[in-house]
Coordinates of N, CA, C and O in Angstrom, one line a residue:
X1 N 57.9 90.9 175.6 CA 58.9 91.6 176.3 C 58.2 91.7 177.8 O 57.2 92.0 178.0
X2 N 59.0 91.6 178.8 CA 58.7 91.6 180.0 C 58.5 92.9 180.6 O 58.8 93.9 179.8
X3 N 57.9 93.0 181.8 CA 57.6 94.3 182.4 C 58.9 95.2 182.4 O 58.7 96.6 182.2
X4 N 60.2 94.8 182.8 CA 61.3 95.6 182.7 C 61.7 96.1 181.5 O 62.1 97.3 181.2
X5 N 61.5 95.4 180.2 CA 61.8 95.7 179.0 C 60.8 96.8 178.6 O 61.3 97.7 177.8
X6 N 59.6 96.6 178.8 CA 58.7 97.6 178.5 C 58.9 99.1 179.2 O 58.8 100.1 178.4
X7 N 59.1 99.1 180.5 CA 59.6 100.2 181.0 C 60.9 100.9 180.4 O 61.0 102.2 180.3
X8 N 61.8 100.0 180.0 CA 62.9 100.5 179.5 C 62.7 101.1 178.1 O 63.1 102.2 177.7
X9 N 61.8 100.5 177.3 CA 61.4 101.0 176.1 C 60.7 102.4 176.2 O 61.0 103.3 175.6
X10 N 59.8 102.4 177.2 CA 59.0 103.7 177.6 C 60.1 104.8 177.9 O 60.2 106.0 177.3
X11 N 61.1 104.5 178.8 CA 62.4 105.4 179.3 C 62.9 106.0 178.0 O 63.2 107.1 177.9
X12 N 63.4 105.0 177.1 CA 64.4 105.3 175.9 C 63.4 106.2 174.9 O 64.0 107.1 174.5
X13 N 62.1 105.9 174.7 CA 61.3 106.5 173.9 C 61.1 108.1 174.3 O 61.0 108.9 173.6
X14 N 61.0 108.3 175.7 CA 60.6 109.4 176.3 C 61.9 110.3 176.5 O 61.9 111.5 176.5
X15 N 63.2 109.7 176.5 CA 64.3 110.4 176.7 C 65.4 109.7 175.9 O 66.3 108.9 176.4
X16 N 65.3 109.7 174.5 CA 66.4 108.8 173.6 C 67.7 109.3 173.8 O 68.6 108.8 173.3
X17 N 68.1 110.5 174.4 CA 69.4 111.1 174.6 C 70.1 110.3 175.6 O 71.5 110.4 175.7
X18 N 69.4 109.3 176.4 CA 70.2 108.5 177.3 C 70.8 107.3 176.8 O 70.2 106.2 176.6
X19 N 72.1 107.5 176.5 CA 72.7 106.5 175.7 C 72.9 105.2 176.5 O 72.9 104.2 175.9
X20 N 73.1 105.2 177.7 CA 73.1 103.9 178.5 C 71.9 103.3 178.5 O 71.8 101.8 178.2
X21 N 70.8 103.9 178.4 CA 69.3 103.2 178.5 C 69.2 102.7 177.0 O 68.6 101.6 176.9
X22 N 69.7 103.4 176.0 CA 69.6 102.9 174.6 C 70.3 101.6 174.4 O 69.9 100.7 173.7
X23 N 71.5 101.6 175.0 CA 72.5 100.4 174.9 C 71.8 99.1 175.5 O 71.8 98.2 175.0
X24 N 71.1 99.5 176.9 CA 70.4 98.4 177.5 C 69.3 98.0 176.5 O 69.1 96.7 176.3
X25 N 68.6 98.8 175.8 CA 67.4 98.5 175.0 C 68.0 97.5 173.9 O 67.4 96.4 173.5
X26 N 68.9 98.0 173.3 CA 69.7 97.4 172.1 C 70.0 96.1 172.6 O 69.7 95.0 171.9
X27 N 70.6 95.8 173.6 CA 71.0 94.7 174.3 C 69.8 93.6 174.5 O 69.8 92.4 174.2
X28 N 68.9 94.1 174.9 CA 67.5 93.4 175.0 C 67.1 92.6 173.7 O 66.6 91.5 173.8
X29 N 67.3 93.2 172.7 CA 66.9 92.5 171.4 C 67.9 92.0 170.6 O 67.9 91.1 169.8
X30 N 69.2 92.0 171.1 CA 70.4 91.4 170.4 C 70.5 90.0 171.1 O 71.4 89.9 171.9
X31 N 69.5 89.1 170.9 CA 69.4 87.9 171.4 C 70.9 86.9 171.2 O 70.9 86.2 172.1
X32 N 71.4 87.0 170.2 CA 72.6 86.3 169.9 C 74.0 86.9 170.3 O 74.8 86.3 170.3
X33 N 73.5 88.2 170.9 CA 74.8 88.8 171.6 C 75.9 88.9 170.6 O 77.2 89.0 171.0
X34 N 75.7 89.3 169.5 CA 76.6 89.6 168.5 C 77.0 91.0 168.1 O 77.8 91.3 167.1
X35 N 76.3 92.0 168.9 CA 76.5 93.4 168.7 C 75.7 94.0 167.5 O 75.9 95.1 167.2
X36 N 74.9 93.1 166.9 CA 74.1 93.7 165.7 C 72.7 93.0 166.0 O 72.5 92.1 166.7
X37 N 71.7 93.6 165.3 CA 70.3 93.1 165.1 C 70.1 92.5 163.8 O 70.3 93.3 162.8
X38 N 69.7 91.4 163.7 CA 69.2 90.7 162.2 C 67.7 91.2 162.1 O 67.1 91.8 163.0
X39 N 67.2 90.7 160.9 CA 65.8 91.2 160.5 C 64.9 90.5 161.6 O 64.0 91.2 162.1
X40 N 65.1 89.4 162.0 CA 64.3 88.6 163.1 C 64.2 89.3 164.4 O 63.2 89.6 165.0
X41 N 65.4 89.9 164.9 CA 65.7 90.5 166.2 C 65.0 91.9 166.0 O 64.2 92.4 167.0
X42 N 65.2 92.6 164.9 CA 64.5 93.8 164.5 C 62.9 93.8 164.4 O 62.2 94.6 165.1
X43 N 62.5 92.6 164.1 CA 60.9 92.3 164.0 C 60.4 92.3 165.4 O 59.5 92.9 165.8
X44 N 61.0 91.8 166.5 CA 60.7 91.7 167.7 C 60.7 93.0 168.3 O 59.7 93.4 169.1
X45 N 61.6 93.9 168.1 CA 61.8 95.3 168.5 C 60.6 96.1 167.8 O 59.9 96.8 168.6
X46 N 60.5 96.0 166.7 CA 59.3 96.7 165.9 C 57.7 96.3 166.4 O 57.0 97.0 166.7
X47 N 57.6 94.9 166.9 CA 56.4 94.5 167.5 C 56.2 95.2 168.8 O 55.1 95.8 169.1
X48 N 57.3 95.2 169.8 CA 57.2 95.9 170.9 C 56.9 97.4 170.9 O 56.2 98.0 171.8
X49 N 57.8 98.0 169.9 CA 57.5 99.5 169.8 C 56.2 99.8 169.3 O 55.6 100.8 169.7
X50 N 55.6 98.9 168.4 CA 54.2 99.2 168.0 C 53.3 99.2 169.1 O 52.5 100.1 169.3
X51 N 53.3 98.1 170.0 CA 52.6 98.1 171.0 C 52.7 99.3 172.0 O 51.7 99.8 172.6
X52 N 53.9 99.6 172.2 CA 54.1 100.8 173.2 C 53.6 102.1 172.5 O 53.0 102.8 173.2
X53 N 53.9 102.2 171.2 CA 53.3 103.5 170.7 C 51.7 103.5 170.6 O 51.1 104.4 171.1
X54 N 51.2 102.3 170.5 CA 49.8 102.4 170.5 C 49.2 102.6 171.8 O 48.2 103.2 172.1
X55 N 49.8 101.9 173.0 CA 49.3 102.3 174.3 C 49.6 103.7 174.7 O 48.6 104.2 175.2
X56 N 50.7 104.2 174.2 CA 51.0 105.7 174.7 C 50.0 106.6 174.0 O 49.7 107.7 174.6
X57 N 49.8 106.3 172.8 CA 48.9 107.3 172.1 C 47.5 106.9 172.1 O 46.5 107.6 171.5
X58 N 47.1 105.7 172.8 CA 45.7 105.3 173.2 C 45.1 105.0 171.8 O 44.0 105.6 171.4
X59 N 45.8 104.4 170.9 CA 45.3 104.0 169.5 C 45.4 102.6 169.3 O 46.3 102.0 169.9
X60 N 44.7 102.2 168.4 CA 44.5 100.6 168.0 C 45.7 100.3 167.2 O 46.1 101.2 166.3
X61 N 46.5 99.1 167.4 CA 47.5 98.8 166.6 C 47.2 98.9 165.2 O 48.0 99.1 164.3
X62 N 46.0 98.3 164.8 CA 45.8 98.0 163.4 C 45.5 99.4 162.6 O 46.0 99.6 161.5
X63 N 45.2 100.4 163.4 CA 45.0 101.9 162.9 C 46.3 102.3 162.5 O 46.6 103.0 161.4
X64 N 47.4 102.1 163.4 CA 48.8 102.6 163.3 C 49.2 101.7 162.1 O 50.1 102.5 161.1
X65 N 49.1 100.3 162.0 CA 49.7 99.7 160.8 C 49.0 100.0 159.4 O 49.7 99.8 158.4
X66 N 47.9 100.6 159.5 CA 47.3 101.0 158.1 C 47.2 99.9 157.2 O 47.6 100.0 156.1
X67 N 46.8 98.7 157.5 CA 46.7 97.7 156.6 C 47.9 96.8 156.6 O 48.1 95.7 155.7
X68 N 48.9 97.1 157.0 CA 50.2 96.2 157.0 C 50.2 95.3 158.3 O 49.5 95.4 159.2
X69 N 51.0 94.3 158.3 CA 51.3 93.5 159.3 C 52.7 94.0 160.1 O 53.2 94.8 159.5
X70 N 52.9 93.7 161.3 CA 54.0 94.0 161.9 C 55.2 93.4 161.3 O 56.1 94.4 161.1
X71 N 55.1 92.3 160.7 CA 56.3 91.7 159.8 C 56.7 92.7 158.8 O 57.8 93.0 158.4
X72 N 55.5 93.2 158.0 CA 55.7 94.0 156.9 C 56.2 95.3 157.3 O 57.2 95.9 156.7
X73 N 55.8 95.8 158.3 CA 56.4 97.1 159.1 C 58.0 96.9 159.3 O 58.8 97.8 158.8
X74 N 58.2 96.0 159.8 CA 59.6 95.6 160.2 C 60.4 95.6 158.8 O 61.6 96.1 158.8
X75 N 59.9 94.7 158.0 CA 60.6 94.5 156.7 C 60.7 95.9 156.1 O 61.9 95.9 155.3
X76 N 59.8 96.6 155.9 CA 59.8 97.8 155.3 C 60.7 99.0 155.9 O 61.6 99.6 155.0
X77 N 61.0 98.8 157.2 CA 61.9 99.8 157.9 C 63.2 99.2 158.1 O 64.2 100.0 158.3
X78 N 63.5 97.9 158.0 CA 64.8 97.5 158.1 C 65.8 98.1 157.5 O 66.9 98.5 157.8
X79 N 65.7 98.4 156.0 CA 66.8 98.9 155.1 C 66.9 100.5 155.5 O 67.8 100.9 155.4
X80 N 65.7 101.0 156.0 CA 65.9 102.3 156.6 C 66.9 102.5 157.7 O 67.6 103.6 157.9
X81 N 66.7 101.5 158.5 CA 67.6 101.5 159.9 C 69.0 101.1 159.5 O 69.9 101.5 160.0
X82 N 69.2 100.0 158.7 CA 70.4 99.5 158.3 C 71.0 100.4 157.2 O 71.1 100.0 155.9
X83 N 71.5 101.5 157.7 CA 72.0 102.6 156.7 C 73.1 102.2 155.9 O 73.2 102.7 154.7
X84 N 73.9 101.3 156.3 CA 75.1 100.9 155.5 C 74.8 99.7 154.6 O 75.8 99.1 153.9
X85 N 73.5 99.2 154.7 CA 73.1 98.2 154.0 C 73.8 96.9 154.0 O 74.1 96.0 152.9
X86 N 74.4 96.6 155.1 CA 75.2 95.4 155.3 C 74.3 94.0 155.8 O 74.8 93.1 156.1
X87 N 73.0 94.4 155.9 CA 71.9 93.2 156.4 C 72.2 93.2 157.8 O 71.5 92.1 158.5
X88 N 72.5 93.9 158.7 CA 72.4 93.9 160.0 C 72.5 95.3 160.5 O 72.9 96.4 160.0
X89 N 71.8 95.5 161.8 CA 71.6 96.9 162.4 C 72.7 97.0 163.5 O 72.7 96.2 164.6
X90 N 73.6 97.9 163.3 CA 74.6 98.1 164.5 C 74.0 99.0 165.6 O 72.8 99.5 165.4
X91 N 74.6 99.2 166.7 CA 74.1 100.0 167.9 C 74.1 101.5 167.4 O 72.9 102.2 167.5
X92 N 74.9 101.8 166.6 CA 74.9 103.2 166.1 C 73.6 103.5 165.3 O 73.0 104.4 165.3
X93 N 73.5 102.5 164.3 CA 72.3 102.7 163.3 C 70.9 102.4 164.3 O 69.9 103.4 164.0
X94 N 70.9 101.6 165.3 CA 69.6 101.6 166.1 C 69.6 102.9 166.9 O 68.3 103.4 167.1
X95 N 70.7 103.4 167.7 CA 70.5 104.7 168.3 C 69.8 105.7 167.2 O 69.1 106.3 167.9
X96 N 70.4 105.9 166.2 CA 70.0 107.0 165.2 C 68.5 106.8 165.0 O 67.7 107.7 164.9
X97 N 68.1 105.7 164.8 CA 66.6 105.3 164.6 C 65.8 105.7 165.7 O 64.8 106.5 165.7
X98 N 66.2 105.2 166.9 CA 65.5 105.5 168.1 C 65.5 107.0 168.4 O 64.6 107.5 168.8
X99 N 66.6 107.6 168.2 CA 66.5 109.2 168.7 C 65.7 109.8 167.8 O 65.1 110.8 168.0
X100 N 65.6 109.4 166.6 CA 64.7 110.2 165.5 C 63.2 109.8 165.6 O 62.5 110.2 164.8
X101 N 62.9 108.9 166.6 CA 61.6 108.4 166.6 C 60.7 108.9 167.7 O 59.5 108.7 167.9
X102 N 61.2 109.8 168.5 CA 60.5 110.5 169.6 C 59.4 111.2 169.1 O 58.2 111.4 169.9
X103 N 59.3 111.8 167.9 CA 58.2 112.5 167.4 C 56.7 111.4 167.3 O 55.8 112.0 167.1
X104 N 57.1 110.1 167.4 CA 56.0 109.2 167.3 C 55.2 109.3 168.5 O 54.0 108.9 168.5
X105 N 55.7 109.9 169.8 CA 54.8 110.0 170.8 C 54.1 111.3 171.0 O 53.5 111.6 171.8
X106 N 54.3 112.2 169.9 CA 53.4 113.5 169.8 C 52.2 113.2 169.3 O 51.8 112.4 168.7

């Protein structure tokens, strides 16, 4: 993720109620521009989110992962985010997930 994307991720995590920024963040990971995130696109988001949270909390990524890989973390969380279980994450599902994750920064 480029510098602009990491700033956007930081902005969204610190102010998840800003819907325009959440939309821009979602679009950053929606590489095929189909309006949803598949598991591969979500894995990229999970990787970037893990890096951001680790930096923000001054913790090691491995400590946060607790023996898992980033791919395992993404795979385990994909069904939790894909609340209607259709195999893809819509913007609304993404927004709900991101909005509920601000506690990670505490």
